[in-house]
mmCIF file of N, CA and C in Angstrom:
data_model
loop_
_atom_site.group_PDB
_atom_site.id
_atom_site.type_symbol
_atom_site.label_atom_id
_atom_site.label_comp_id
_atom_site.label_asym_id
_atom_site.label_seq_id
_atom_site.Cartn_x
_atom_site.Cartn_y
_atom_site.Cartn_z
ATOM 1 N N TYR A 1 -17.160 -8.929 -6.791
ATOM 2 C CA TYR A 1 -15.784 -8.554 -6.789
ATOM 3 C C TYR A 1 -15.387 -8.592 -8.597
ATOM 4 N N LEU A 2 -14.463 -7.726 -8.952
ATOM 5 C CA LEU A 2 -14.347 -7.512 -10.397
ATOM 6 C C LEU A 2 -12.734 -7.572 -10.431
ATOM 7 N N LYS A 3 -12.353 -8.868 -11.161
ATOM 8 C CA LYS A 3 -10.908 -9.034 -11.398
ATOM 9 C C LYS A 3 -10.565 -8.200 -12.456
ATOM 10 N N GLN A 4 -9.514 -7.610 -12.299
ATOM 11 C CA GLN A 4 -9.028 -6.360 -13.503
ATOM 12 C C GLN A 4 -7.705 -6.922 -13.661
ATOM 13 N N THR A 5 -7.323 -6.791 -14.718
ATOM 14 C CA THR A 5 -5.660 -6.721 -15.079
ATOM 15 C C THR A 5 -5.256 -5.211 -14.950
ATOM 16 N N VAL A 6 -4.086 -5.201 -14.175
ATOM 17 C CA VAL A 6 -3.164 -3.692 -14.098
ATOM 18 C C VAL A 6 -1.680 -3.956 -14.658
ATOM 19 N N PRO A 7 -1.165 -3.232 -14.986
ATOM 20 C CA PRO A 7 0.192 -3.184 -15.056
ATOM 21 C C PRO A 7 0.991 -3.576 -14.310
ATOM 22 N N GLY A 8 1.902 -4.432 -14.672
ATOM 23 C CA GLY A 8 3.056 -5.176 -13.623
ATOM 24 C C GLY A 8 4.517 -4.492 -13.888
ATOM 25 N N ASP A 9 3.851 -3.005 -13.619
ATOM 26 C CA ASP A 9 5.220 -2.339 -13.557
ATOM 27 C C ASP A 9 5.967 -1.855 -12.114
ATOM 28 N N GLY A 10 5.669 -2.452 -11.232
ATOM 29 C CA GLY A 10 6.111 -1.827 -9.937
ATOM 30 C C GLY A 10 5.099 -1.064 -9.287
ATOM 31 N N HIS A 11 4.019 -0.390 -10.051
ATOM 32 C CA HIS A 11 3.118 0.431 -9.283
ATOM 33 C C HIS A 11 1.991 -0.592 -9.267
ATOM 34 N N CYS A 12 1.853 -1.797 -9.522
ATOM 35 C CA CYS A 12 0.405 -2.760 -9.585
ATOM 36 C C CYS A 12 -0.429 -2.635 -8.393
ATOM 37 N N PHE A 13 -0.043 -2.447 -7.180
ATOM 38 C CA PHE A 13 -0.639 -2.373 -6.132
ATOM 39 C C PHE A 13 -1.319 -1.107 -6.272
ATOM 40 N N PHE A 14 -0.662 0.087 -6.390
ATOM 41 C CA PHE A 14 -1.144 1.707 -6.659
ATOM 42 C C PHE A 14 -1.834 1.474 -7.913
ATOM 43 N N HIS A 15 -2.006 0.757 -8.965
ATOM 44 C CA HIS A 15 -3.061 0.973 -10.276
ATOM 45 C C HIS A 15 -4.318 0.405 -9.377
ATOM 46 N N ALA A 16 -4.101 -0.563 -8.810
ATOM 47 C CA ALA A 16 -5.179 -1.504 -8.266
ATOM 48 C C ALA A 16 -6.005 -0.362 -7.697
ATOM 49 N N VAL A 17 -5.594 0.295 -6.628
ATOM 50 C CA VAL A 17 -6.216 1.068 -5.497
ATOM 51 C C VAL A 17 -6.706 2.426 -6.191
ATOM 52 N N ALA A 18 -5.747 2.915 -7.348
ATOM 53 C CA ALA A 18 -6.394 4.159 -8.060
ATOM 54 C C ALA A 18 -7.371 3.920 -9.113
ATOM 55 N N LEU A 19 -7.335 2.623 -9.434
ATOM 56 C CA LEU A 19 -8.504 2.643 -10.164
ATOM 57 C C LEU A 19 -9.702 2.407 -9.400
ATOM 58 N N TYR A 20 -9.895 1.731 -8.238
ATOM 59 C CA TYR A 20 -11.067 1.983 -7.191
ATOM 60 C C TYR A 20 -11.342 3.350 -7.020
ATOM 61 N N LEU A 21 -10.339 4.100 -6.547
ATOM 62 C CA LEU A 21 -10.554 5.492 -6.401
ATOM 63 C C LEU A 21 -10.694 6.471 -7.093
ATOM 64 N N LYS A 22 -10.435 6.171 -8.440
ATOM 65 C CA LYS A 22 -10.520 6.802 -9.553
ATOM 66 C C LYS A 22 -9.737 8.174 -9.664
ATOM 67 N N GLN A 23 -8.416 7.717 -8.801
ATOM 68 C CA GLN A 23 -7.336 8.745 -8.912
ATOM 69 C C GLN A 23 -6.081 8.277 -9.938
ATOM 70 N N ASP A 24 -5.099 9.257 -9.813
ATOM 71 C CA ASP A 24 -3.619 8.695 -10.685
ATOM 72 C C ASP A 24 -3.053 8.278 -9.842
ATOM 73 N N VAL A 25 -2.252 7.215 -10.332
ATOM 74 C CA VAL A 25 -1.166 6.981 -9.539
ATOM 75 C C VAL A 25 -0.276 7.564 -8.862
ATOM 76 N N ASN A 26 0.611 8.505 -9.755
ATOM 77 C CA ASN A 26 1.161 9.089 -8.988
ATOM 78 C C ASN A 26 0.815 10.080 -7.907
ATOM 79 N N GLU A 27 -0.390 10.542 -7.853
ATOM 80 C CA GLU A 27 -0.941 11.648 -6.927
ATOM 81 C C GLU A 27 -1.209 10.393 -5.904
ATOM 82 N N LEU A 28 -1.745 9.326 -5.998
ATOM 83 C CA LEU A 28 -1.883 8.251 -4.714
ATOM 84 C C LEU A 28 -0.785 8.061 -4.256
ATOM 85 N N ARG A 29 0.461 7.820 -4.994
ATOM 86 C CA ARG A 29 1.319 7.691 -4.194
ATOM 87 C C ARG A 29 1.834 8.780 -3.385
ATOM 88 N N ASP A 30 1.651 9.845 -3.952
ATOM 89 C CA ASP A 30 1.970 11.278 -3.025
ATOM 90 C C ASP A 30 1.311 11.472 -1.852
ATOM 91 N N LYS A 31 0.070 11.125 -1.947
ATOM 92 C CA LYS A 31 -0.867 11.337 -0.945
ATOM 93 C C LYS A 31 -0.192 9.965 0.280
ATOM 94 N N VAL A 32 -0.083 8.913 -0.156
ATOM 95 C CA VAL A 32 0.440 8.037 0.883
ATOM 96 C C VAL A 32 1.587 8.392 1.346
ATOM 97 N N ALA A 33 2.637 8.840 0.838
ATOM 98 C CA ALA A 33 3.751 9.052 1.303
ATOM 99 C C ALA A 33 3.528 10.047 2.223
ATOM 100 N N THR A 34 2.971 11.393 1.898
ATOM 101 C CA THR A 34 2.824 12.086 2.828
ATOM 102 C C THR A 34 2.011 11.688 4.117
ATOM 103 N N TYR A 35 1.365 10.862 3.951
ATOM 104 C CA TYR A 35 0.411 10.263 4.998
ATOM 105 C C TYR A 35 1.511 9.458 5.871
ATOM 106 N N MET A 36 2.441 8.809 5.263
ATOM 107 C CA MET A 36 3.347 8.031 6.129
ATOM 108 C C MET A 36 4.400 8.850 6.814
ATOM 109 N N LEU A 37 4.520 9.906 6.396
ATOM 110 C CA LEU A 37 5.513 11.069 6.972
ATOM 111 C C LEU A 37 4.815 11.863 8.213
ATOM 112 N N ASP A 38 3.360 12.125 7.727
ATOM 113 C CA ASP A 38 2.614 12.810 8.987
ATOM 114 C C ASP A 38 2.236 12.049 10.020
ATOM 115 N N ASN A 39 2.004 10.547 9.918
ATOM 116 C CA ASN A 39 1.864 9.645 10.660
ATOM 117 C C ASN A 39 2.806 8.688 11.408
ATOM 118 N N GLN A 40 4.059 9.186 10.884
ATOM 119 C CA GLN A 40 5.196 8.396 11.366
ATOM 120 C C GLN A 40 5.343 7.361 12.581
ATOM 121 N N GLU A 41 4.952 7.881 13.729
ATOM 122 C CA GLU A 41 4.748 7.439 14.790
ATOM 123 C C GLU A 41 3.801 5.988 14.636
ATOM 124 N N ASP A 42 2.940 6.111 13.890
ATOM 125 C CA ASP A 42 2.177 4.689 13.560
ATOM 126 C C ASP A 42 3.076 3.423 12.922
ATOM 127 N N PHE A 43 3.893 3.985 12.382
ATOM 128 C CA PHE A 43 4.980 2.821 11.167
ATOM 129 C C PHE A 43 6.454 2.714 11.689
ATOM 130 N N ILE A 44 6.857 3.409 12.124
ATOM 131 C CA ILE A 44 8.160 3.577 12.562
ATOM 132 C C ILE A 44 8.767 2.586 13.370
ATOM 133 N N GLU A 45 7.875 1.937 14.183
ATOM 134 C CA GLU A 45 8.287 1.069 15.024
ATOM 135 C C GLU A 45 8.267 -0.220 14.318
ATOM 136 N N HIS A 46 7.333 -0.350 13.086
ATOM 137 C CA HIS A 46 7.467 -1.698 12.591
ATOM 138 C C HIS A 46 8.279 -1.417 11.266
ATOM 139 N N TYR A 47 8.941 -0.544 10.921
ATOM 140 C CA TYR A 47 10.038 -0.507 9.809
ATOM 141 C C TYR A 47 11.164 -1.088 10.048
ATOM 142 N N GLU A 48 11.772 -1.981 9.018
ATOM 143 C CA GLU A 48 12.867 -2.905 9.253
ATOM 144 C C GLU A 48 13.646 -2.389 7.870
ATOM 145 N N ALA A 49 14.770 -1.448 8.425
ATOM 146 C CA ALA A 49 15.577 -0.860 7.259
ATOM 147 C C ALA A 49 16.236 -2.256 6.736
ATOM 148 N N GLY A 50 16.671 -3.488 7.482
ATOM 149 C CA GLY A 50 17.137 -4.580 6.659
ATOM 150 C C GLY A 50 16.495 -5.142 5.661
ATOM 151 N N GLU A 51 15.019 -4.938 5.617
ATOM 152 C CA GLU A 51 14.197 -5.437 4.654
ATOM 153 C C GLU A 51 14.249 -4.397 3.307
ATOM 154 N N HIS A 52 14.699 -3.229 3.612
ATOM 155 C CA HIS A 52 14.699 -2.347 2.594
ATOM 156 C C HIS A 52 15.974 -1.739 2.245
ATOM 157 N N ASN A 53 17.136 -2.638 2.087
ATOM 158 C CA ASN A 53 18.200 -2.543 1.879
ATOM 159 C C ASN A 53 18.981 -1.391 2.532
ATOM 160 N N ASP A 54 18.527 -1.511 4.088
ATOM 161 C CA ASP A 54 19.342 -0.638 4.881
ATOM 162 C C ASP A 54 19.183 1.085 4.642
ATOM 163 N N ILE A 55 18.250 1.139 3.969
ATOM 164 C CA ILE A 55 17.831 2.820 4.016
ATOM 165 C C ILE A 55 16.971 3.230 5.352
ATOM 166 N N THR A 56 16.992 4.436 5.744
ATOM 167 C CA THR A 56 16.110 5.047 6.629
ATOM 168 C C THR A 56 14.516 4.919 6.099
ATOM 169 N N TYR A 57 13.738 5.025 6.981
ATOM 170 C CA TYR A 57 12.150 5.512 6.737
ATOM 171 C C TYR A 57 11.838 6.620 5.909
ATOM 172 N N ASP A 58 12.443 7.679 6.078
ATOM 173 C CA ASP A 58 12.210 8.639 5.122
ATOM 174 C C ASP A 58 12.824 8.612 4.028
ATOM 175 N N GLU A 59 13.783 7.809 3.671
ATOM 176 C CA GLU A 59 14.049 7.459 2.345
ATOM 177 C C GLU A 59 13.284 6.358 1.633
ATOM 178 N N PHE A 60 12.775 5.375 2.269
ATOM 179 C CA PHE A 60 11.869 4.514 1.750
ATOM 180 C C PHE A 60 10.590 5.084 1.596
ATOM 181 N N VAL A 61 9.947 5.840 2.254
ATOM 182 C CA VAL A 61 8.762 6.771 2.040
ATOM 183 C C VAL A 61 9.380 7.697 0.748
ATOM 184 N N GLU A 62 10.373 8.279 0.569
ATOM 185 C CA GLU A 62 10.471 8.952 -0.594
ATOM 186 C C GLU A 62 10.654 8.177 -1.875
ATOM 187 N N LEU A 63 10.957 6.932 -1.865
ATOM 188 C CA LEU A 63 11.235 5.904 -2.814
ATOM 189 C C LEU A 63 9.528 5.454 -3.278
ATOM 190 N N ILE A 64 8.752 5.783 -2.145
ATOM 191 C CA ILE A 64 7.165 5.277 -2.570
ATOM 192 C C ILE A 64 6.597 6.131 -3.191
ATOM 193 N N ARG A 65 7.273 7.861 -2.969
ATOM 194 C CA ARG A 65 6.289 8.932 -3.200
ATOM 195 C C ARG A 65 6.710 8.991 -4.730
ATOM 196 N N SER A 66 8.170 8.594 -5.146
ATOM 197 C CA SER A 66 8.792 9.241 -6.488
ATOM 198 C C SER A 66 9.126 8.083 -7.206
ATOM 199 N N THR A 67 9.022 6.775 -7.078
ATOM 200 C CA THR A 67 9.423 5.630 -7.863
ATOM 201 C C THR A 67 8.526 4.711 -8.000
ATOM 202 N N ASN A 68 8.954 3.494 -8.665
ATOM 203 C CA ASN A 68 7.804 2.448 -8.906
ATOM 204 C C ASN A 68 8.397 1.497 -7.399
ATOM 205 N N GLU A 69 8.663 1.693 -6.420
ATOM 206 C CA GLU A 69 9.015 0.705 -5.099
ATOM 207 C C GLU A 69 7.819 0.245 -5.168
ATOM 208 N N TRP A 70 7.566 -1.210 -4.795
ATOM 209 C CA TRP A 70 6.715 -2.046 -4.614
ATOM 210 C C TRP A 70 6.083 -1.401 -3.239
ATOM 211 N N ALA A 71 4.678 -1.652 -3.056
ATOM 212 C CA ALA A 71 4.074 -1.481 -1.683
ATOM 213 C C ALA A 71 4.206 -2.685 -0.522
ATOM 214 N N ASP A 72 4.801 -2.292 0.555
ATOM 215 C CA ASP A 72 4.838 -3.536 1.623
ATOM 216 C C ASP A 72 3.688 -3.151 2.265
ATOM 217 N N ASN A 73 3.768 -4.364 3.428
ATOM 218 C CA ASN A 73 2.924 -4.395 4.466
ATOM 219 C C ASN A 73 2.190 -2.605 4.936
ATOM 220 N N LEU A 74 3.422 -1.972 5.236
ATOM 221 C CA LEU A 74 3.416 -0.775 5.951
ATOM 222 C C LEU A 74 2.628 0.052 4.828
ATOM 223 N N VAL A 75 2.811 0.087 3.678
ATOM 224 C CA VAL A 75 2.089 1.033 2.634
ATOM 225 C C VAL A 75 0.774 0.480 2.636
ATOM 226 N N ILE A 76 0.596 -0.645 2.326
ATOM 227 C CA ILE A 76 -0.805 -1.042 2.443
ATOM 228 C C ILE A 76 -1.923 -0.906 3.880
ATOM 229 N N GLN A 77 -1.196 -1.040 4.802
ATOM 230 C CA GLN A 77 -1.680 -0.216 6.074
ATOM 231 C C GLN A 77 -1.869 1.169 6.228
ATOM 232 N N ALA A 78 -1.197 1.905 5.559
ATOM 233 C CA ALA A 78 -1.099 3.140 5.295
ATOM 234 C C ALA A 78 -2.250 4.001 4.332
ATOM 235 N N ILE A 79 -2.173 2.941 3.022
ATOM 236 C CA ILE A 79 -3.377 3.224 2.252
ATOM 237 C C ILE A 79 -4.886 2.970 2.860
ATOM 238 N N GLN A 80 -4.865 2.015 3.767
ATOM 239 C CA GLN A 80 -6.189 1.372 4.290
ATOM 240 C C GLN A 80 -6.606 2.548 5.302
ATOM 241 N N LYS A 81 -5.674 3.126 6.431
ATOM 242 C CA LYS A 81 -5.834 4.263 7.127
ATOM 243 C C LYS A 81 -6.314 5.555 6.320
ATOM 244 N N LEU A 82 -5.587 5.935 5.059
ATOM 245 C CA LEU A 82 -5.774 7.061 4.590
ATOM 246 C C LEU A 82 -7.173 7.035 3.663
ATOM 247 N N ILE A 83 -7.640 5.818 3.232
ATOM 248 C CA ILE A 83 -8.776 6.045 2.670
ATOM 249 C C ILE A 83 -10.367 5.577 3.512
ATOM 250 N N ASP A 84 -9.560 4.815 4.658
ATOM 251 C CA ASP A 84 -10.730 4.444 5.660
ATOM 252 C C ASP A 84 -11.637 3.246 5.286
ATOM 253 N N ARG A 85 -10.816 2.404 4.594
ATOM 254 C CA ARG A 85 -11.589 1.181 3.920
ATOM 255 C C ARG A 85 -10.503 -0.144 4.119
ATOM 256 N N PRO A 86 -11.010 -1.100 4.357
ATOM 257 C CA PRO A 86 -10.203 -2.296 4.452
ATOM 258 C C PRO A 86 -9.857 -2.414 2.798
ATOM 259 N N VAL A 87 -8.345 -3.098 2.856
ATOM 260 C CA VAL A 87 -7.789 -3.271 1.429
ATOM 261 C C VAL A 87 -7.509 -4.930 1.720
ATOM 262 N N GLN A 88 -8.185 -5.744 0.916
ATOM 263 C CA GLN A 88 -7.818 -7.123 0.998
ATOM 264 C C GLN A 88 -6.876 -7.385 -0.598
ATOM 265 N N VAL A 89 -5.872 -7.991 -0.156
ATOM 266 C CA VAL A 89 -4.931 -8.333 -1.245
ATOM 267 C C VAL A 89 -5.363 -9.992 -1.653
ATOM 268 N N TYR A 90 -5.178 -9.984 -2.805
ATOM 269 C CA TYR A 90 -5.530 -11.416 -3.501
ATOM 270 C C TYR A 90 -4.076 -11.729 -4.504
ATOM 271 N N GLN A 91 -3.817 -13.073 -4.461
ATOM 272 C CA GLN A 91 -3.022 -13.436 -5.177
ATOM 273 C C GLN A 91 -3.327 -14.696 -6.353
ATOM 274 N N ASP A 92 -2.954 -14.323 -7.336
ATOM 275 C CA ASP A 92 -3.524 -15.432 -8.558
ATOM 276 C C ASP A 92 -2.473 -16.747 -8.323
ATOM 277 N N ASN A 93 -2.995 -17.827 -7.918
ATOM 278 C CA ASN A 93 -2.294 -19.009 -7.715
ATOM 279 C C ASN A 93 -2.930 -19.820 -8.933
ATOM 280 N N ASN A 94 -2.488 -19.676 -10.241
ATOM 281 C CA ASN A 94 -2.570 -20.849 -11.530
ATOM 282 C C ASN A 94 -4.160 -20.604 -11.613
ATOM 283 N N GLY A 95 -4.936 -19.250 -11.446
ATOM 284 C CA GLY A 95 -6.219 -19.155 -11.781
ATOM 285 C C GLY A 95 -7.054 -19.102 -10.660
ATOM 286 N N GLU A 96 -6.758 -19.591 -9.175
ATOM 287 C CA GLU A 96 -7.119 -19.531 -8.244
ATOM 288 C C GLU A 96 -7.025 -18.392 -7.367
ATOM 289 N N LEU A 97 -7.887 -17.417 -7.294
ATOM 290 C CA LEU A 97 -7.210 -16.358 -6.312
ATOM 291 C C LEU A 97 -7.490 -16.502 -4.542
ATOM 292 N N ILE A 98 -5.937 -16.257 -4.078
ATOM 293 C CA ILE A 98 -6.077 -16.310 -2.814
ATOM 294 C C ILE A 98 -5.611 -15.543 -1.994
ATOM 295 N N GLN A 99 -6.442 -14.900 -0.766
ATOM 296 C CA GLN A 99 -6.315 -14.055 -0.316
ATOM 297 C C GLN A 99 -5.248 -13.955 0.703
ATOM 298 N N THR A 100 -4.595 -12.947 1.080
ATOM 299 C CA THR A 100 -3.489 -12.504 1.673
ATOM 300 C C THR A 100 -4.073 -11.941 2.820
ATOM 301 N N GLU A 101 -4.289 -12.483 3.899
ATOM 302 C CA GLU A 101 -5.074 -12.144 5.117
ATOM 303 C C GLU A 101 -4.143 -11.032 5.986
ATOM 304 N N GLU A 102 -2.881 -11.547 5.986
ATOM 305 C CA GLU A 102 -1.981 -10.721 7.135
ATOM 306 C C GLU A 102 -1.710 -9.345 6.693
ATOM 307 N N VAL A 103 -2.237 -8.519 5.823
ATOM 308 C CA VAL A 103 -1.892 -7.424 5.361
ATOM 309 C C VAL A 103 -3.304 -6.427 5.764
ATOM 310 N N THR A 104 -4.295 -7.141 5.916
ATOM 311 C CA THR A 104 -5.583 -6.363 6.199
ATOM 312 C C THR A 104 -5.875 -6.045 7.343
ATOM 313 N N ILE A 105 -6.101 -4.596 7.926
ATOM 314 C CA ILE A 105 -6.502 -4.115 9.207
ATOM 315 C C ILE A 105 -8.172 -4.305 9.407
ATOM 316 N N ASP A 106 -8.584 -4.288 10.686
ATOM 317 C CA ASP A 106 -9.859 -4.199 11.082
ATOM 318 C C ASP A 106 -10.144 -2.703 10.413
ATOM 319 N N ASN A 107 -11.543 -2.881 10.240
ATOM 320 C CA ASN A 107 -12.010 -1.666 9.819
ATOM 321 C C ASN A 107 -13.729 -1.733 9.535
ATOM 322 N N GLU A 108 -14.209 -1.102 10.251
ATOM 323 C CA GLU A 108 -15.749 -0.757 10.349
ATOM 324 C C GLU A 108 -16.490 -0.764 9.041
ATOM 325 N N ASN A 109 -15.777 0.046 7.734
ATOM 326 C CA ASN A 109 -16.239 0.608 6.610
ATOM 327 C C ASN A 109 -16.052 -0.808 5.681
ATOM 328 N N GLN A 110 -16.739 -1.062 5.021
ATOM 329 C CA GLN A 110 -17.063 -2.199 4.001
ATOM 330 C C GLN A 110 -16.243 -1.511 2.603
#
C-alpha cells in the first residue's frame, strides 16, 4: 500500500480513487452519478433522505455529479461496482491507519 495525501476539499474520496484510476475527479464523479442513475434499483432501497437533508435520490446523485458532496456508503459501493474492484477505506487515527470495514463489498477482483 502507498499512503498518499489528497486535498481535503470535499472531493477527497474521489481524489483517491481518481489517483488510482488515473482519471480526472470531475470525470469520475460524472461516471459514478450516471452509474447510480442507470442502476437506481440497486441503491434506492438503501437511500435515506433524512441522512441527506431530505433531498430526493435524484437530487443527491446530481450533487455527487456537480458539487463537492462527500461520498457516502452508497457512492462507495457504486464506485466498487463501476470499477469492479473492492475499495478499502482507511482512516488516519493519530498516525495509525484503521480500516473501515462496513463499506467494502465482496468482490473476486483484487
